[in-house]
Amino acid sequence: MGDEASRTERIIAGARLVLAIAAFALLMVEPAASSPDAIGASRVAALYFLYAVAVVWIVDRGLMRVEYVGICSQTLDTLWFPVILLYSQGENSPFFLYYVYSLVTAGFRWGFLATLLCNTANVGMYAIVHFAAVQSQFEFSRFWVRPTYLYVLACLIGYLGEYQKRTQRNLRALAELPGTIRFQSQFP
């Protein structure tokens, strides 16, 4: 289980690093289109990049128990993404997809229920970003669309994550089965 969880954390940390590089590159290539505050957005993206590098380093060196890395990085990602959105274009930011990344990581780590819980935190953070960045009068019909999409995605991704966990358990049980059968057949 430890090797499997460690491998999962390495993949997630690598994906976070790719996400951070892509965000930084987007802000460097087209700063005005990505953010009204290009300098602030670049600083936040640079800090997120450093965070991503630090998580890769921690996971590769085994400086922290894998379970703690997952919980801490999931929590920090949930807090980072609204900051990135606030410094870019608010709820219309191209970085809104970071929430999807968060759902995928929760699904692969823990399965369905944890993905829904993570998404509830994401929707709460999205609501904060929405109300902090709203430029005009509040329109519920405009607000509810993204949280609804996030919950639909959370259900789909959580289901896939749960299915993956169940399949891995079954494969482990099958892998252990031949040794048990061989041991029992030697003693009639």
mmCIF file of C-alpha atoms in Angstrom:
data_model
loop_
_atom_site.group_PDB
_atom_site.id
_atom_site.type_symbol
_atom_site.label_atom_id
_atom_site.label_comp_id
_atom_site.label_asym_id
_atom_site.label_seq_id
_atom_site.Cartn_x
_atom_site.Cartn_y
_atom_site.Cartn_z
ATOM 1 C CA MET A 1 0.000 0.000 0.000
ATOM 2 C CA GLY A 2 2.845 2.396 0.816
ATOM 3 C CA ASP A 3 4.457 1.990 -2.597
ATOM 4 C CA GLU A 4 1.125 2.496 -4.317
ATOM 5 C CA ALA A 5 0.331 5.642 -2.302
ATOM 6 C CA SER A 6 3.854 6.948 -2.833
ATOM 7 C CA ARG A 7 3.566 6.385 -6.577
ATOM 8 C CA THR A 8 0.202 8.192 -6.607
ATOM 9 C CA GLU A 9 1.681 11.162 -4.717
ATOM 10 C CA ARG A 10 4.610 11.331 -7.151
ATOM 11 C CA ILE A 11 2.228 11.447 -10.107
ATOM 12 C CA ILE A 12 0.061 14.093 -8.438
ATOM 13 C CA ALA A 13 3.114 16.174 -7.490
ATOM 14 C CA GLY A 14 4.423 15.968 -11.051
ATOM 15 C CA ALA A 15 1.044 16.987 -12.446
ATOM 16 C CA ARG A 16 0.942 19.938 -10.036
ATOM 17 C CA LEU A 17 4.359 21.018 -11.276
ATOM 18 C CA VAL A 18 3.183 20.828 -14.910
ATOM 19 C CA LEU A 19 0.112 22.858 -13.939
ATOM 20 C CA ALA A 20 2.300 25.473 -12.238
ATOM 21 C CA ILE A 21 4.631 25.723 -15.243
ATOM 22 C CA ALA A 22 1.659 26.083 -17.593
ATOM 23 C CA ALA A 23 0.156 28.854 -15.444
ATOM 24 C CA PHE A 24 3.435 30.704 -15.262
ATOM 25 C CA ALA A 25 3.954 30.330 -19.017
ATOM 26 C CA LEU A 26 0.434 31.593 -19.743
ATOM 27 C CA LEU A 27 1.027 34.653 -17.602
ATOM 28 C CA MET A 28 4.378 35.306 -19.274
ATOM 29 C CA VAL A 29 3.078 34.896 -22.829
ATOM 30 C CA GLU A 30 -0.166 36.848 -22.466
ATOM 31 C CA PRO A 31 -0.116 38.800 -19.180
ATOM 32 C CA ALA A 32 -2.807 41.321 -20.059
ATOM 33 C CA ALA A 33 -5.278 38.695 -21.293
ATOM 34 C CA SER A 34 -4.827 36.503 -18.212
ATOM 35 C CA SER A 35 -5.029 39.163 -15.562
ATOM 36 C CA PRO A 36 -5.768 42.814 -14.956
ATOM 37 C CA ASP A 37 -2.977 42.755 -12.321
ATOM 38 C CA ALA A 38 -0.269 41.037 -14.358
ATOM 39 C CA ILE A 39 2.521 41.619 -11.827
ATOM 40 C CA GLY A 40 0.475 40.302 -8.894
ATOM 41 C CA ALA A 41 -0.688 37.308 -10.927
ATOM 42 C CA SER A 42 2.899 36.527 -11.964
ATOM 43 C CA ARG A 43 4.029 36.666 -8.348
ATOM 44 C CA VAL A 44 1.247 34.333 -7.251
ATOM 45 C CA ALA A 45 2.070 31.952 -10.123
ATOM 46 C CA ALA A 46 5.758 32.042 -9.159
ATOM 47 C CA LEU A 47 4.890 31.231 -5.540
ATOM 48 C CA TYR A 48 2.649 28.394 -6.699
ATOM 49 C CA PHE A 49 5.515 27.099 -8.830
ATOM 50 C CA LEU A 50 7.819 27.152 -5.788
ATOM 51 C CA TYR A 51 5.149 25.339 -3.776
ATOM 52 C CA ALA A 52 4.857 22.699 -6.529
ATOM 53 C CA VAL A 53 8.643 22.230 -6.591
ATOM 54 C CA ALA A 54 8.684 21.932 -2.787
ATOM 55 C CA VAL A 55 5.998 19.219 -2.852
ATOM 56 C CA VAL A 56 7.907 17.281 -5.534
ATOM 57 C CA TRP A 57 11.051 17.551 -3.418
ATOM 58 C CA ILE A 58 9.253 16.423 -0.237
ATOM 59 C CA VAL A 59 7.665 13.443 -2.014
ATOM 60 C CA ASP A 60 10.868 12.390 -3.799
ATOM 61 C CA ARG A 61 12.957 12.595 -0.625
ATOM 62 C CA GLY A 62 10.306 10.951 1.549
ATOM 63 C CA LEU A 63 10.533 13.804 4.065
ATOM 64 C CA MET A 64 6.919 13.397 5.133
ATOM 65 C CA ARG A 65 4.559 10.454 5.475
ATOM 66 C CA VAL A 66 2.658 9.949 2.232
ATOM 67 C CA GLU A 67 -0.733 10.270 3.957
ATOM 68 C CA TYR A 68 0.240 13.667 5.390
ATOM 69 C CA VAL A 69 1.551 14.870 2.042
ATOM 70 C CA GLY A 70 -1.821 14.032 0.473
ATOM 71 C CA ILE A 71 -3.880 15.751 3.156
ATOM 72 C CA CYS A 72 -1.630 18.819 3.378
ATOM 73 C CA SER A 73 -1.255 19.321 -0.362
ATOM 74 C CA GLN A 74 -4.993 18.796 -0.993
ATOM 75 C CA THR A 75 -5.773 21.420 1.655
ATOM 76 C CA LEU A 76 -3.158 23.839 0.334
ATOM 77 C CA ASP A 77 -4.366 23.371 -3.246
ATOM 78 C CA THR A 78 -7.906 24.160 -2.119
ATOM 79 C CA LEU A 79 -6.594 27.399 -0.612
ATOM 80 C CA TRP A 80 -4.168 28.269 -3.445
ATOM 81 C CA PHE A 81 -6.681 28.116 -6.269
ATOM 82 C CA PRO A 82 -8.924 30.959 -5.055
ATOM 83 C CA VAL A 83 -5.856 33.142 -4.557
ATOM 84 C CA ILE A 84 -4.754 32.416 -8.114
ATOM 85 C CA LEU A 85 -8.263 33.185 -9.369
ATOM 86 C CA LEU A 86 -8.438 36.450 -7.424
ATOM 87 C CA TYR A 87 -5.150 37.611 -8.933
ATOM 88 C CA SER A 88 -6.152 36.594 -12.434
ATOM 89 C CA GLN A 89 -9.606 37.302 -13.886
ATOM 90 C CA GLY A 90 -11.706 36.170 -10.949
ATOM 91 C CA GLU A 91 -14.374 33.618 -11.741
ATOM 92 C CA ASN A 92 -13.743 34.037 -15.492
ATOM 93 C CA SER A 93 -10.099 33.078 -15.095
ATOM 94 C CA PRO A 94 -8.584 30.401 -17.316
ATOM 95 C CA PHE A 95 -7.245 28.959 -14.061
ATOM 96 C CA PHE A 96 -10.738 27.839 -13.029
ATOM 97 C CA LEU A 97 -9.680 24.395 -14.255
ATOM 98 C CA TYR A 98 -7.457 24.109 -11.184
ATOM 99 C CA TYR A 99 -10.607 23.055 -9.359
ATOM 100 C CA VAL A 100 -10.890 20.095 -11.726
ATOM 101 C CA TYR A 101 -7.294 19.152 -10.900
ATOM 102 C CA SER A 102 -8.249 19.209 -7.233
ATOM 103 C CA LEU A 103 -11.169 16.865 -7.880
ATOM 104 C CA VAL A 104 -9.009 14.450 -9.853
ATOM 105 C CA THR A 105 -6.394 14.302 -7.105
ATOM 106 C CA ALA A 106 -9.021 13.698 -4.402
ATOM 107 C CA GLY A 107 -10.635 10.988 -6.523
ATOM 108 C CA PHE A 108 -7.387 9.126 -7.115
ATOM 109 C CA ARG A 109 -6.284 9.449 -3.517
ATOM 110 C CA TRP A 110 -9.444 8.665 -1.590
ATOM 111 C CA GLY A 111 -12.436 7.906 -3.815
ATOM 112 C CA PHE A 112 -15.994 9.149 -4.059
ATOM 113 C CA LEU A 113 -16.859 10.608 -0.644
ATOM 114 C CA ALA A 114 -13.602 12.510 -0.289
ATOM 115 C CA THR A 115 -14.047 13.942 -3.788
ATOM 116 C CA LEU A 116 -17.476 15.283 -2.839
ATOM 117 C CA LEU A 117 -16.099 16.753 0.385
ATOM 118 C CA CYS A 118 -13.200 18.341 -1.495
ATOM 119 C CA ASN A 119 -15.629 19.732 -4.035
ATOM 120 C CA THR A 120 -17.776 21.251 -1.296
ATOM 121 C CA ALA A 121 -14.671 23.099 -0.082
ATOM 122 C CA ASN A 122 -13.906 24.110 -3.686
ATOM 123 C CA VAL A 123 -17.432 25.462 -4.184
ATOM 124 C CA GLY A 124 -17.115 27.395 -0.930
ATOM 125 C CA MET A 125 -13.855 28.911 -2.164
ATOM 126 C CA TYR A 126 -15.437 29.624 -5.540
ATOM 127 C CA ALA A 127 -18.288 31.471 -3.798
ATOM 128 C CA ILE A 128 -15.746 33.611 -1.947
ATOM 129 C CA VAL A 129 -13.961 34.405 -5.219
ATOM 130 C CA HIS A 130 -17.272 35.137 -6.932
ATOM 131 C CA PHE A 131 -18.411 37.610 -4.290
ATOM 132 C CA ALA A 132 -14.960 39.179 -3.983
ATOM 133 C CA ALA A 133 -14.628 39.669 -7.744
ATOM 134 C CA VAL A 134 -18.226 40.474 -8.706
ATOM 135 C CA GLN A 135 -18.268 43.672 -10.735
ATOM 136 C CA SER A 136 -21.997 44.158 -11.084
ATOM 137 C CA GLN A 137 -25.213 43.116 -9.401
ATOM 138 C CA PHE A 138 -25.447 39.502 -8.188
ATOM 139 C CA GLU A 139 -27.221 37.165 -10.616
ATOM 140 C CA PHE A 140 -28.018 33.751 -9.203
ATOM 141 C CA SER A 141 -28.552 32.303 -12.685
ATOM 142 C CA ARG A 142 -24.955 33.181 -13.543
ATOM 143 C CA PHE A 143 -23.521 32.070 -10.208
ATOM 144 C CA TRP A 144 -24.986 28.554 -9.946
ATOM 145 C CA VAL A 145 -23.658 27.219 -13.270
ATOM 146 C CA ARG A 146 -20.045 26.580 -12.235
ATOM 147 C CA PRO A 147 -20.806 25.027 -8.838
ATOM 148 C CA THR A 148 -23.293 22.730 -10.569
ATOM 149 C CA TYR A 149 -20.665 21.711 -13.131
ATOM 150 C CA LEU A 150 -18.188 21.128 -10.326
ATOM 151 C CA TYR A 151 -20.619 18.826 -8.492
ATOM 152 C CA VAL A 152 -21.375 16.878 -11.668
ATOM 153 C CA LEU A 153 -17.637 16.527 -12.318
ATOM 154 C CA ALA A 154 -17.044 15.581 -8.681
ATOM 155 C CA CYS A 155 -19.585 12.764 -8.968
ATOM 156 C CA LEU A 156 -18.035 11.486 -12.197
ATOM 157 C CA ILE A 157 -14.441 11.754 -11.015
ATOM 158 C CA GLY A 158 -15.287 10.387 -7.573
ATOM 159 C CA TYR A 159 -16.994 7.397 -9.151
ATOM 160 C CA LEU A 160 -13.954 6.737 -11.335
ATOM 161 C CA GLY A 161 -11.645 7.085 -8.341
ATOM 162 C CA GLU A 162 -13.791 4.685 -6.313
ATOM 163 C CA TYR A 163 -13.833 2.220 -9.207
ATOM 164 C CA GLN A 164 -10.041 2.437 -9.469
ATOM 165 C CA LYS A 165 -9.652 1.771 -5.734
ATOM 166 C CA ARG A 166 -11.982 -1.250 -5.915
ATOM 167 C CA THR A 167 -10.148 -2.629 -8.954
ATOM 168 C CA GLN A 168 -6.786 -2.268 -7.205
ATOM 169 C CA ARG A 169 -8.110 -4.112 -4.132
ATOM 170 C CA ASN A 170 -9.418 -6.931 -6.339
ATOM 171 C CA LEU A 171 -6.109 -7.186 -8.210
ATOM 172 C CA ARG A 172 -4.197 -7.353 -4.927
ATOM 173 C CA ALA A 173 -6.521 -10.117 -3.707
ATOM 174 C CA LEU A 174 -6.026 -12.046 -6.957
ATOM 175 C CA ALA A 175 -2.268 -11.630 -6.748
ATOM 176 C CA GLU A 176 -2.271 -13.131 -3.241
ATOM 177 C CA LEU A 177 -4.604 -15.983 -4.224
ATOM 178 C CA PRO A 178 -2.102 -18.346 -5.990
ATOM 179 C CA GLY A 179 0.146 -18.458 -2.924
ATOM 180 C CA THR A 180 -2.795 -19.376 -0.724
ATOM 181 C CA ILE A 181 -4.010 -22.083 -3.115
ATOM 182 C CA ARG A 182 -0.531 -23.562 -3.485
ATOM 183 C CA PHE A 183 -0.068 -23.623 0.300
ATOM 184 C CA GLN A 184 -3.414 -25.350 0.885
ATOM 185 C CA SER A 185 -2.916 -27.937 -1.868
ATOM 186 C CA GLN A 186 0.346 -29.204 -0.305
ATOM 187 C CA PHE A 187 -1.463 -30.283 2.859
ATOM 188 C CA PRO A 188 -4.518 -32.459 2.118
#
